[in-house]
Amino acid sequence: MCEKGKKGKGDCCGESKGARVGCCKVESVVTVDARGQMVLPKEIRQRAGIKAGDKLAVISCEKGNKVHCISLVKASDYAKMVKDVLGPLMKDIMG
């Protein structure tokens, strides 16, 4: 349970910057403006190799009728992932 006022490693309830859950990590918190736009921090764009003009696939995970998770994947990487999964599957189906 959180203790108000205590700072340091593993800040309150994993909400601090850098908190990890499995392979995922909270890198930053962004704000969505009135037009639905947000800015990905420069450091994250650099580490992910995202440049101006790159296309990102928006992937959502739902439970019931509510979206619980939104992920961004470079569209070129997503296409390769789909081919890697569907390619062998299609070979099996087509015989």
mmCIF file with all atom_site columns, C-alpha atoms in Angstrom:
data_model
loop_
_atom_site.group_PDB
_atom_site.id
_atom_site.type_symbol
_atom_site.label_atom_id
_atom_site.label_alt_id
_atom_site.label_comp_id
_atom_site.label_asym_id
_atom_site.label_entity_id
_atom_site.label_seq_id
_atom_site.pdbx_PDB_ins_code
_atom_site.Cartn_x
_atom_site.Cartn_y
_atom_site.Cartn_z
_atom_site.occupancy
_atom_site.B_iso_or_equiv
_atom_site.pdbx_formal_charge
_atom_site.auth_seq_id
_atom_site.auth_comp_id
_atom_site.auth_asym_id
_atom_site.auth_atom_id
_atom_site.pdbx_PDB_model_num
ATOM 1  C CA . MET A 1 1  ? 0.000   0.000   0.000   1.00 0.00 ? 1  MET A CA 1
ATOM 2  C CA . CYS A 1 2  ? 1.182   3.535   -0.767  1.00 0.00 ? 2  CYS A CA 1
ATOM 3  C CA . GLU A 1 3  ? 2.591   5.714   1.924   1.00 0.00 ? 3  GLU A CA 1
ATOM 4  C CA . LYS A 1 4  ? 2.069   9.400   1.159   1.00 0.00 ? 4  LYS A CA 1
ATOM 5  C CA . GLY A 1 5  ? 5.187   11.483  1.233   1.00 0.00 ? 5  GLY A CA 1
ATOM 6  C CA . LYS A 1 6  ? 7.638   8.586   0.761   1.00 0.00 ? 6  LYS A CA 1
ATOM 7  C CA . LYS A 1 7  ? 9.788   9.092   -2.305  1.00 0.00 ? 7  LYS A CA 1
ATOM 8  C CA . GLY A 1 8  ? 12.523  7.046   -3.843  1.00 0.00 ? 8  GLY A CA 1
ATOM 9  C CA . LYS A 1 9  ? 12.962  3.770   -5.652  1.00 0.00 ? 9  LYS A CA 1
ATOM 10 C CA . GLY A 1 10 ? 9.611   2.185   -6.514  1.00 0.00 ? 10 GLY A CA 1
ATOM 11 C CA . ASP A 1 11 ? 7.528   5.320   -5.859  1.00 0.00 ? 11 ASP A CA 1
ATOM 12 C CA . CYS A 1 12 ? 3.836   5.012   -5.022  1.00 0.00 ? 12 CYS A CA 1
ATOM 13 C CA . CYS A 1 13 ? 1.960   2.097   -6.671  1.00 0.00 ? 13 CYS A CA 1
ATOM 14 C CA . GLY A 1 14 ? 4.209   1.790   -9.722  1.00 0.00 ? 14 GLY A CA 1
ATOM 15 C CA . GLU A 1 15 ? 2.928   5.079   -11.102 1.00 0.00 ? 15 GLU A CA 1
ATOM 16 C CA . SER A 1 16 ? 6.332   6.707   -11.138 1.00 0.00 ? 16 SER A CA 1
ATOM 17 C CA . LYS A 1 17 ? 8.308   7.224   -14.324 1.00 0.00 ? 17 LYS A CA 1
ATOM 18 C CA . GLY A 1 18 ? 10.185  4.044   -15.159 1.00 0.00 ? 18 GLY A CA 1
ATOM 19 C CA . ALA A 1 19 ? 7.905   1.654   -13.233 1.00 0.00 ? 19 ALA A CA 1
ATOM 20 C CA . ARG A 1 20 ? 8.032   -1.807  -14.830 1.00 0.00 ? 20 ARG A CA 1
ATOM 21 C CA . VAL A 1 21 ? 5.359   -4.435  -15.352 1.00 0.00 ? 21 VAL A CA 1
ATOM 22 C CA . GLY A 1 22 ? 6.883   -7.428  -17.136 1.00 0.00 ? 22 GLY A CA 1
ATOM 23 C CA . CYS A 1 23 ? 8.659   -6.161  -20.252 1.00 0.00 ? 23 CYS A CA 1
ATOM 24 C CA . CYS A 1 24 ? 6.672   -2.909  -20.259 1.00 0.00 ? 24 CYS A CA 1
ATOM 25 C CA . LYS A 1 25 ? 7.757   0.313   -18.616 1.00 0.00 ? 25 LYS A CA 1
ATOM 26 C CA . VAL A 1 26 ? 5.961   3.610   -17.993 1.00 0.00 ? 26 VAL A CA 1
ATOM 27 C CA . GLU A 1 27 ? 8.202   6.007   -19.928 1.00 0.00 ? 27 GLU A CA 1
ATOM 28 C CA . SER A 1 28 ? 6.194   9.192   -19.569 1.00 0.00 ? 28 SER A CA 1
ATOM 29 C CA . VAL A 1 29 ? 2.702   10.598  -19.346 1.00 0.00 ? 29 VAL A CA 1
ATOM 30 C CA . VAL A 1 30 ? 1.400   12.510  -22.372 1.00 0.00 ? 30 VAL A CA 1
ATOM 31 C CA . THR A 1 31 ? -1.609  14.791  -22.725 1.00 0.00 ? 31 THR A CA 1
ATOM 32 C CA . VAL A 1 32 ? -4.190  14.527  -25.491 1.00 0.00 ? 32 VAL A CA 1
ATOM 33 C CA . ASP A 1 33 ? -5.183  17.970  -26.782 1.00 0.00 ? 33 ASP A CA 1
ATOM 34 C CA . ALA A 1 34 ? -8.622  19.140  -27.932 1.00 0.00 ? 34 ALA A CA 1
ATOM 35 C CA . ARG A 1 35 ? -7.929  17.829  -31.455 1.00 0.00 ? 35 ARG A CA 1
ATOM 36 C CA . GLY A 1 36 ? -6.996  14.360  -30.159 1.00 0.00 ? 36 GLY A CA 1
ATOM 37 C CA . GLN A 1 37 ? -3.280  14.844  -30.763 1.00 0.00 ? 37 GLN A CA 1
ATOM 38 C CA . MET A 1 38 ? -0.389  14.002  -28.465 1.00 0.00 ? 38 MET A CA 1
ATOM 39 C CA . VAL A 1 39 ? 3.382   14.249  -28.621 1.00 0.00 ? 39 VAL A CA 1
ATOM 40 C CA . LEU A 1 40 ? 5.661   11.247  -28.186 1.00 0.00 ? 40 LEU A CA 1
ATOM 41 C CA . PRO A 1 41 ? 8.690   12.400  -26.209 1.00 0.00 ? 41 PRO A CA 1
ATOM 42 C CA . LYS A 1 42 ? 11.859  12.863  -28.280 1.00 0.00 ? 42 LYS A CA 1
ATOM 43 C CA . GLU A 1 43 ? 13.887  10.318  -26.275 1.00 0.00 ? 43 GLU A CA 1
ATOM 44 C CA . ILE A 1 44 ? 11.289  7.580   -26.899 1.00 0.00 ? 44 ILE A CA 1
ATOM 45 C CA . ARG A 1 45 ? 11.065  8.443   -30.626 1.00 0.00 ? 45 ARG A CA 1
ATOM 46 C CA . GLN A 1 46 ? 14.849  8.255   -30.912 1.00 0.00 ? 46 GLN A CA 1
ATOM 47 C CA . ARG A 1 47 ? 15.139  4.918   -29.084 1.00 0.00 ? 47 ARG A CA 1
ATOM 48 C CA . ALA A 1 48 ? 12.273  3.457   -31.158 1.00 0.00 ? 48 ALA A CA 1
ATOM 49 C CA . GLY A 1 49 ? 13.711  4.791   -34.421 1.00 0.00 ? 49 GLY A CA 1
ATOM 50 C CA . ILE A 1 50 ? 10.525  6.764   -35.161 1.00 0.00 ? 50 ILE A CA 1
ATOM 51 C CA . LYS A 1 51 ? 11.037  9.645   -37.588 1.00 0.00 ? 51 LYS A CA 1
ATOM 52 C CA . ALA A 1 52 ? 8.746   12.294  -39.077 1.00 0.00 ? 52 ALA A CA 1
ATOM 53 C CA . GLY A 1 53 ? 6.474   10.678  -41.660 1.00 0.00 ? 53 GLY A CA 1
ATOM 54 C CA . ASP A 1 54 ? 6.690   7.161   -40.175 1.00 0.00 ? 54 ASP A CA 1
ATOM 55 C CA . LYS A 1 55 ? 3.385   5.339   -39.924 1.00 0.00 ? 55 LYS A CA 1
ATOM 56 C CA . LEU A 1 56 ? 2.372   3.681   -36.659 1.00 0.00 ? 56 LEU A CA 1
ATOM 57 C CA . ALA A 1 57 ? -0.207  0.924   -36.233 1.00 0.00 ? 57 ALA A CA 1
ATOM 58 C CA . VAL A 1 58 ? -2.517  1.600   -33.275 1.00 0.00 ? 58 VAL A CA 1
ATOM 59 C CA . ILE A 1 59 ? -3.364  -1.678  -31.548 1.00 0.00 ? 59 ILE A CA 1
ATOM 60 C CA . SER A 1 60 ? -5.979  -1.842  -28.810 1.00 0.00 ? 60 SER A CA 1
ATOM 61 C CA . CYS A 1 61 ? -6.760  -4.581  -26.322 1.00 0.00 ? 61 CYS A CA 1
ATOM 62 C CA . GLU A 1 62 ? -10.318 -4.736  -25.035 1.00 0.00 ? 62 GLU A CA 1
ATOM 63 C CA . LYS A 1 63 ? -12.054 -6.408  -22.160 1.00 0.00 ? 63 LYS A CA 1
ATOM 64 C CA . GLY A 1 64 ? -15.804 -6.312  -22.536 1.00 0.00 ? 64 GLY A CA 1
ATOM 65 C CA . ASN A 1 65 ? -16.558 -3.088  -24.363 1.00 0.00 ? 65 ASN A CA 1
ATOM 66 C CA . LYS A 1 66 ? -13.734 -1.095  -22.791 1.00 0.00 ? 66 LYS A CA 1
ATOM 67 C CA . VAL A 1 67 ? -10.256 -0.509  -24.231 1.00 0.00 ? 67 VAL A CA 1
ATOM 68 C CA . HIS A 1 68 ? -7.684  -1.324  -21.535 1.00 0.00 ? 68 HIS A CA 1
ATOM 69 C CA . CYS A 1 69 ? -4.455  -0.977  -23.475 1.00 0.00 ? 69 CYS A CA 1
ATOM 70 C CA . ILE A 1 70 ? -3.293  0.944   -26.542 1.00 0.00 ? 70 ILE A CA 1
ATOM 71 C CA . SER A 1 71 ? 0.024   0.110   -28.194 1.00 0.00 ? 71 SER A CA 1
ATOM 72 C CA . LEU A 1 72 ? 1.867   1.778   -31.048 1.00 0.00 ? 72 LEU A CA 1
ATOM 73 C CA . VAL A 1 73 ? 3.950   -0.324  -33.423 1.00 0.00 ? 73 VAL A CA 1
ATOM 74 C CA . LYS A 1 74 ? 5.832   0.950   -36.465 1.00 0.00 ? 74 LYS A CA 1
ATOM 75 C CA . ALA A 1 75 ? 3.660   -0.105  -39.407 1.00 0.00 ? 75 ALA A CA 1
ATOM 76 C CA . SER A 1 76 ? 6.651   -1.634  -41.209 1.00 0.00 ? 76 SER A CA 1
ATOM 77 C CA . ASP A 1 77 ? 7.434   -3.798  -38.158 1.00 0.00 ? 77 ASP A CA 1
ATOM 78 C CA . TYR A 1 78 ? 3.779   -4.769  -37.775 1.00 0.00 ? 78 TYR A CA 1
ATOM 79 C CA . ALA A 1 79 ? 3.560   -5.895  -41.408 1.00 0.00 ? 79 ALA A CA 1
ATOM 80 C CA . LYS A 1 80 ? 6.609   -8.128  -40.862 1.00 0.00 ? 80 LYS A CA 1
ATOM 81 C CA . MET A 1 81 ? 5.094   -9.589  -37.676 1.00 0.00 ? 81 MET A CA 1
ATOM 82 C CA . VAL A 1 82 ? 1.870   -10.420 -39.535 1.00 0.00 ? 82 VAL A CA 1
ATOM 83 C CA . LYS A 1 83 ? 3.803   -12.032 -42.410 1.00 0.00 ? 83 LYS A CA 1
ATOM 84 C CA . ASP A 1 84 ? 5.881   -14.074 -39.948 1.00 0.00 ? 84 ASP A CA 1
ATOM 85 C CA . VAL A 1 85 ? 2.706   -15.441 -38.349 1.00 0.00 ? 85 VAL A CA 1
ATOM 86 C CA . LEU A 1 86 ? 0.462   -15.780 -41.401 1.00 0.00 ? 86 LEU A CA 1
ATOM 87 C CA . GLY A 1 87 ? 3.121   -16.996 -43.840 1.00 0.00 ? 87 GLY A CA 1
ATOM 88 C CA . PRO A 1 88 ? 3.693   -20.401 -42.219 1.00 0.00 ? 88 PRO A CA 1
ATOM 89 C CA . LEU A 1 89 ? -0.010  -20.708 -41.472 1.00 0.00 ? 89 LEU A CA 1
ATOM 90 C CA . MET A 1 90 ? -0.925  -20.123 -45.131 1.00 0.00 ? 90 MET A CA 1
ATOM 91 C CA . LYS A 1 91 ? 1.691   -22.687 -46.262 1.00 0.00 ? 91 LYS A CA 1
ATOM 92 C CA . ASP A 1 92 ? 0.043   -25.274 -44.010 1.00 0.00 ? 92 ASP A CA 1
ATOM 93 C CA . ILE A 1 93 ? -3.417  -24.431 -45.308 1.00 0.00 ? 93 ILE A CA 1
ATOM 94 C CA . MET A 1 94 ? -2.419  -24.391 -48.985 1.00 0.00 ? 94 MET A CA 1
ATOM 95 C CA . GLY A 1 95 ? -0.529  -27.658 -48.559 1.00 0.00 ? 95 GLY A CA 1
#
